[in-house]
mmCIF file of C-alpha atoms and ligand atoms in Angstrom:
data_model
loop_
_atom_site.group_PDB
_atom_site.id
_atom_site.type_symbol
_atom_site.label_atom_id
_atom_site.label_comp_id
_atom_site.label_asym_id
_atom_site.label_seq_id
_atom_site.Cartn_x
_atom_site.Cartn_y
_atom_site.Cartn_z
ATOM 1 C CA MET A 1 186.320 54.292 87.063
ATOM 2 C CA SER A 2 186.636 54.420 90.647
ATOM 3 C CA GLY A 3 187.096 56.477 93.336
ATOM 4 C CA LEU A 4 185.190 58.588 96.451
ATOM 5 C CA ILE A 5 181.996 60.567 95.872
ATOM 6 C CA LEU A 6 180.712 62.969 98.160
ATOM 7 C CA VAL A 7 176.862 63.773 97.901
ATOM 8 C CA VAL A 8 175.351 66.999 99.313
ATOM 9 C CA GLU A 9 171.868 66.527 99.017
ATOM 10 C CA ASP A 10 168.710 67.222 100.846
ATOM 11 C CA GLU A 11 166.330 65.418 99.674
ATOM 12 C CA ARG A 12 166.627 62.254 100.650
ATOM 13 C CA ASP A 13 165.734 59.995 98.396
ATOM 14 C CA LEU A 14 167.477 61.747 95.438
ATOM 15 C CA VAL A 15 170.512 60.974 98.045
ATOM 16 C CA ALA A 16 169.483 57.419 98.255
ATOM 17 C CA THR A 17 168.979 57.164 93.966
ATOM 18 C CA LEU A 18 172.399 58.701 93.742
ATOM 19 C CA GLU A 19 173.922 56.798 96.087
ATOM 20 C CA TYR A 20 172.946 53.791 95.188
ATOM 21 C CA ASN A 21 173.652 54.314 91.435
ATOM 22 C CA LEU A 22 176.618 55.451 92.294
ATOM 23 C CA GLN A 23 177.575 52.222 93.909
ATOM 24 C CA GLN A 24 176.475 50.594 91.045
ATOM 25 C CA ALA A 25 178.959 51.887 89.044
ATOM 26 C CA HIS A 26 181.664 50.777 91.228
ATOM 27 C CA TYR A 27 182.385 54.653 93.504
ATOM 28 C CA ARG A 28 182.520 54.344 96.901
ATOM 29 C CA THR A 29 180.262 57.147 98.040
ATOM 30 C CA ARG A 30 179.351 59.115 101.398
ATOM 31 C CA SER A 31 176.913 61.472 101.934
ATOM 32 C CA ALA A 32 175.078 64.691 103.577
ATOM 33 C CA LEU A 33 172.423 66.356 103.986
ATOM 34 C CA THR A 34 173.146 69.861 104.612
ATOM 35 C CA GLY A 35 176.016 72.131 103.181
ATOM 36 C CA ARG A 36 177.926 72.824 107.102
ATOM 37 C CA ALA A 37 178.375 68.537 107.443
ATOM 38 C CA GLY A 38 179.222 68.318 103.540
ATOM 39 C CA ILE A 39 181.793 71.384 103.955
ATOM 40 C CA GLU A 40 182.690 69.223 107.571
ATOM 41 C CA LEU A 41 182.575 65.620 105.079
ATOM 42 C CA CYS A 42 184.685 67.061 102.744
ATOM 43 C CA ARG A 43 187.797 67.942 104.650
ATOM 44 C CA GLN A 44 187.735 64.355 105.773
ATOM 45 C CA GLU A 45 190.539 61.940 105.132
ATOM 46 C CA PRO A 46 190.400 60.403 102.393
ATOM 47 C CA ILE A 47 189.595 64.035 101.133
ATOM 48 C CA PRO A 48 186.577 62.779 98.348
ATOM 49 C CA ASP A 49 187.793 62.338 94.649
ATOM 50 C CA LEU A 50 184.459 64.742 93.561
ATOM 51 C CA VAL A 51 182.240 66.413 95.316
ATOM 52 C CA VAL A 52 177.577 66.491 93.846
ATOM 53 C CA LEU A 53 176.368 69.463 95.420
ATOM 54 C CA ASP A 54 172.820 70.880 95.788
ATOM 55 C CA LEU A 55 172.608 74.388 95.067
ATOM 56 C CA MET A 56 170.098 74.791 97.305
ATOM 57 C CA LEU A 57 170.769 73.475 100.588
ATOM 58 C CA PRO A 58 168.389 74.229 103.882
ATOM 59 C CA ASP A 59 171.115 75.606 105.490
ATOM 60 C CA ILE A 60 173.551 77.206 103.407
ATOM 61 C CA SER A 61 173.936 77.454 99.675
ATOM 62 C CA GLY A 62 175.364 75.670 97.429
ATOM 63 C CA LEU A 63 177.439 77.976 96.393
ATOM 64 C CA GLU A 64 178.633 78.952 100.138
ATOM 65 C CA VAL A 65 179.671 75.100 100.145
ATOM 66 C CA CYS A 66 181.763 75.112 96.838
ATOM 67 C CA ARG A 67 183.695 78.594 98.499
ATOM 68 C CA SER A 68 184.690 76.932 101.199
ATOM 69 C CA ILE A 69 185.628 73.941 99.418
ATOM 70 C CA ARG A 70 187.965 76.234 96.976
ATOM 71 C CA SER A 71 189.055 78.134 99.740
ATOM 72 C CA ASP A 72 190.612 75.058 101.886
ATOM 73 C CA PRO A 73 194.291 73.978 100.533
ATOM 74 C CA ARG A 74 192.780 70.518 101.471
ATOM 75 C CA THR A 75 189.897 70.421 99.508
ATOM 76 C CA SER A 76 190.817 73.095 96.872
ATOM 77 C CA GLY A 77 191.636 70.756 94.094
ATOM 78 C CA VAL A 78 188.087 68.582 94.141
ATOM 79 C CA PRO A 79 186.035 68.783 91.544
ATOM 80 C CA VAL A 80 182.429 70.073 91.827
ATOM 81 C CA LEU A 81 179.562 68.896 89.984
ATOM 82 C CA MET A 82 176.906 71.222 90.783
ATOM 83 C CA LEU A 83 173.114 70.348 90.775
ATOM 84 C CA THR A 84 170.507 73.386 90.203
ATOM 85 C CA ALA A 85 166.703 73.753 89.417
ATOM 86 C CA ARG A 86 165.667 74.388 86.176
ATOM 87 C CA GLY A 87 165.777 78.376 85.723
ATOM 88 C CA GLU A 88 168.379 79.163 88.085
ATOM 89 C CA GLU A 89 170.480 80.808 85.509
ATOM 90 C CA ILE A 90 172.536 83.356 87.099
ATOM 91 C CA ASP A 91 173.407 81.140 89.753
ATOM 92 C CA ARG A 92 174.751 78.684 87.358
ATOM 93 C CA VAL A 93 177.235 81.488 86.224
ATOM 94 C CA VAL A 94 177.940 82.640 89.678
ATOM 95 C CA GLY A 95 178.420 78.725 90.587
ATOM 96 C CA PHE A 96 180.958 78.670 87.757
ATOM 97 C CA GLU A 97 182.725 81.776 89.352
ATOM 98 C CA VAL A 98 182.937 80.296 92.810
ATOM 99 C CA GLY A 99 184.959 77.609 90.968
ATOM 100 C CA ALA A 100 182.149 74.421 89.988
ATOM 101 C CA ASP A 101 183.345 72.143 87.117
ATOM 102 C CA ASP A 102 180.030 70.961 85.907
ATOM 103 C CA TYR A 103 176.718 71.070 86.881
ATOM 104 C CA VAL A 104 173.103 69.298 85.771
ATOM 105 C CA VAL A 105 170.124 70.235 85.484
ATOM 106 C CA LYS A 106 166.957 68.841 87.583
ATOM 107 C CA PRO A 107 165.208 66.693 87.024
ATOM 108 C CA PHE A 108 168.442 65.025 85.153
ATOM 109 C CA SER A 109 168.472 61.410 84.746
ATOM 110 C CA VAL A 110 170.911 59.089 86.510
ATOM 111 C CA ARG A 111 172.801 58.020 83.580
ATOM 112 C CA GLU A 112 173.690 61.900 82.532
ATOM 113 C CA LEU A 113 174.843 62.598 86.036
ATOM 114 C CA LEU A 114 177.150 59.303 85.928
ATOM 115 C CA LEU A 115 178.454 60.507 82.876
ATOM 116 C CA ARG A 116 179.138 63.651 83.950
ATOM 117 C CA VAL A 117 180.805 62.554 86.745
ATOM 118 C CA ALA A 118 183.203 59.974 84.880
ATOM 119 C CA ALA A 119 184.186 62.834 82.145
ATOM 120 C CA ILE A 120 185.150 65.265 85.369
ATOM 121 C CA LEU A 121 187.164 62.599 86.825
ATOM 122 C CA ARG A 122 188.672 61.605 83.387
ATOM 123 C CA ARG A 123 189.733 65.155 82.747
ATOM 124 C CA VAL A 124 190.965 65.869 86.564
ATOM 125 C CA ARG A 125 193.145 62.746 86.265
ATOM 126 C CA SER A 126 194.801 62.247 82.879
ATOM 127 C CA PRO A 127 197.517 64.229 82.261
ATOM 128 C CA GLU A 128 197.068 67.038 79.403
ATOM 129 C CA PRO A 129 196.187 65.642 75.927
ATOM 130 C CA LYS A 130 198.642 64.260 73.397
ATOM 131 C CA GLY A 131 200.123 66.587 71.027
ATOM 132 C CA GLU A 132 200.320 69.707 73.752
ATOM 133 C CA GLN A 133 202.905 72.433 73.385
ATOM 134 C CA PRO A 134 206.052 72.129 76.575
ATOM 135 C CA ILE A 135 205.054 73.221 79.178
ATOM 136 C CA ARG A 136 207.395 76.164 80.322
ATOM 137 C CA PHE A 137 207.666 77.209 84.241
ATOM 138 C CA GLY A 138 210.336 79.510 85.132
ATOM 139 C CA ARG A 139 213.630 77.402 84.639
ATOM 140 C CA LEU A 140 211.656 74.207 83.789
ATOM 141 C CA GLU A 141 210.391 72.297 80.672
ATOM 142 C CA VAL A 142 208.291 69.733 80.394
ATOM 143 C CA GLU A 143 207.710 67.807 76.537
ATOM 144 C CA GLN A 144 205.103 65.259 77.324
ATOM 145 C CA ASP A 145 205.151 63.968 73.968
ATOM 146 C CA ALA A 146 208.469 63.332 74.007
ATOM 147 C CA TYR A 147 209.268 62.391 77.561
ATOM 148 C CA GLN A 148 211.707 64.931 78.012
ATOM 149 C CA VAL A 149 212.749 67.578 80.728
ATOM 150 C CA ARG A 150 214.546 70.410 81.028
ATOM 151 C CA VAL A 151 215.848 72.843 83.678
ATOM 152 C CA ASP A 152 217.582 76.277 82.592
ATOM 153 C CA GLY A 153 217.875 73.993 78.893
ATOM 154 C CA ALA A 154 219.977 70.934 79.494
ATOM 155 C CA GLU A 155 217.606 67.578 79.165
ATOM 156 C CA ILE A 156 217.277 65.580 82.932
ATOM 157 C CA GLY A 157 216.745 61.990 83.385
ATOM 158 C CA LEU A 158 213.783 60.930 84.937
ATOM 159 C CA THR A 159 212.429 57.140 85.595
ATOM 160 C CA VAL A 160 209.058 57.018 83.333
ATOM 161 C CA LEU A 161 207.469 57.327 87.109
ATOM 162 C CA GLU A 162 209.195 60.390 88.172
ATOM 163 C CA PHE A 163 208.251 61.858 84.758
ATOM 164 C CA LYS A 164 204.577 61.060 85.289
ATOM 165 C CA LEU A 165 204.556 61.946 89.077
ATOM 166 C CA LEU A 166 206.137 65.439 87.496
ATOM 167 C CA ALA A 167 203.798 65.630 84.869
ATOM 168 C CA THR A 168 201.054 65.229 87.240
ATOM 169 C CA LEU A 169 201.721 68.020 89.335
ATOM 170 C CA VAL A 170 202.750 70.319 86.588
ATOM 171 C CA THR A 171 199.452 69.882 84.931
ATOM 172 C CA ARG A 172 197.817 70.513 88.537
ATOM 173 C CA ARG A 173 199.967 73.562 88.943
ATOM 174 C CA GLY A 174 198.312 75.794 92.326
ATOM 175 C CA ARG A 175 196.188 72.691 93.564
ATOM 176 C CA VAL A 176 197.091 70.678 96.369
ATOM 177 C CA GLN A 177 197.707 66.771 95.836
ATOM 178 C CA THR A 178 197.530 64.364 98.560
ATOM 179 C CA ARG A 179 199.334 61.947 98.838
ATOM 180 C CA GLU A 180 196.626 59.623 98.261
ATOM 181 C CA ARG A 181 195.484 61.109 95.180
ATOM 182 C CA LEU A 182 199.451 60.780 93.758
ATOM 183 C CA LEU A 183 199.325 57.694 94.713
ATOM 184 C CA GLU A 184 195.956 56.976 92.718
ATOM 185 C CA ASP A 185 196.605 58.530 89.813
ATOM 186 C CA VAL A 186 200.029 58.102 89.444
ATOM 187 C CA TRP A 187 201.166 54.395 90.735
ATOM 188 C CA GLY A 188 197.782 53.196 89.712
ATOM 189 C CA TYR A 189 197.027 51.959 93.873
ATOM 190 C CA GLN A 190 199.776 48.986 93.214
ATOM 191 C CA ALA A 191 199.662 46.881 95.861
ATOM 192 C CA ASP A 192 203.149 47.464 97.356
ATOM 193 C CA VAL A 193 203.078 50.929 97.577
ATOM 194 C CA THR A 194 202.337 53.442 100.161
ATOM 195 C CA THR A 195 202.348 56.718 100.907
ATOM 196 C CA ARG A 196 205.793 56.923 101.919
ATOM 197 C CA THR A 197 206.530 55.829 98.227
ATOM 198 C CA VAL A 198 205.608 58.938 97.384
ATOM 199 C CA ASP A 199 207.357 61.255 99.675
ATOM 200 C CA THR A 200 210.718 59.428 98.647
ATOM 201 C CA HIS A 201 209.899 59.540 94.843
ATOM 202 C CA VAL A 202 209.652 63.473 95.510
ATOM 203 C CA LYS A 203 212.668 63.988 97.345
ATOM 204 C CA ARG A 204 214.840 62.047 94.276
ATOM 205 C CA LEU A 205 212.577 64.337 91.814
ATOM 206 C CA ARG A 206 213.329 67.043 93.716
ATOM 207 C CA GLU A 207 217.042 66.335 93.718
ATOM 208 C CA LYS A 208 217.019 65.977 89.600
ATOM 209 C CA LEU A 209 215.467 68.806 89.346
ATOM 210 C CA GLY A 210 218.111 70.881 90.943
ATOM 211 C CA GLY A 211 217.522 74.418 90.715
ATOM 212 C CA ALA A 212 213.736 73.680 89.731
ATOM 213 C CA GLY A 213 213.159 71.442 92.824
ATOM 214 C CA CYS A 214 211.747 73.753 94.622
ATOM 215 C CA TYR A 215 208.456 74.487 92.441
ATOM 216 C CA ILE A 216 207.094 71.244 94.040
ATOM 217 C CA GLU A 217 206.301 72.465 97.993
ATOM 218 C CA THR A 218 205.602 70.433 100.445
ATOM 219 C CA VAL A 219 201.653 71.021 102.123
ATOM 220 C CA ARG A 220 202.325 69.662 105.382
ATOM 221 C CA GLY A 221 200.496 66.525 106.670
ATOM 222 C CA VAL A 222 198.549 66.774 103.371
ATOM 223 C CA GLY A 223 201.192 66.058 100.519
ATOM 224 C CA TYR A 224 202.307 68.202 97.807
ATOM 225 C CA ARG A 225 201.445 71.156 95.656
ATOM 226 C CA PHE A 226 203.682 72.042 92.483
ATOM 227 C CA ARG A 227 203.426 76.381 92.503
ATOM 228 C CA SER A 228 201.659 78.420 90.651
ATOM 229 C CA ARG A 229 203.946 81.233 89.864
ATOM 230 C CA PRO A 230 207.966 80.392 89.072
ATOM 231 C CA GLU A 231 208.492 82.763 91.531
ATOM 232 C CA SER A 232 208.174 82.166 95.394
ATOM 233 C CA GLU A 233 205.162 83.424 96.789
ATOM 234 C CA GLU A 234 206.032 82.943 100.733
ATOM 235 C CA PRO A 235 207.189 86.886 102.166
HETATM 236 CA CA1 CA B 1 167.900 71.072 97.821
#
């Protein structure tokens, strides 16, 4: 697993331990000692692939940080792993309400934390598991097992890359995907591709999808988002 992990935690020793171990596991890291600094760092490009977020921070709570991450379209899709202290039962629930993806209870083993991080990244990066029902979305139908795409019932011929791009977008619908993230997840960071490659492929994919092409929305300066509902949410 690779990726950029943001650690937001006010215990310096723990930050150092986490960063060291994450780096040993081949992640890149960033860290912040306060909630506000964490929000700030989360918005900086490249957007982190995951945030490890302490619940109890000196300025604002981890819940508030999580809410802020979720409400910003640039970071709304970034998974959050919460660190909580023993006995914070209610806060855990609330943590999930504000959109944390998972939590670990302090004191935890670093090994356990690394396993959770890897599991979340695997979950958000891989398309839906095999054997899934076809995804029906307005005029569009995507059958992942059979690599088939239909618009208004008519099959559309896509390349493997175009299919992977569409499947990635549609399974993460409603969540903004940065060009960088799409590059990593769809192309796997091949040497010869740039963010412009993403734009070119999205353009071609939209053309091929015809009437369903509008489901893929451009988020200016950031990337793309597959609509959360087939009908336009624009006024
Ligand atoms: Ca703390």
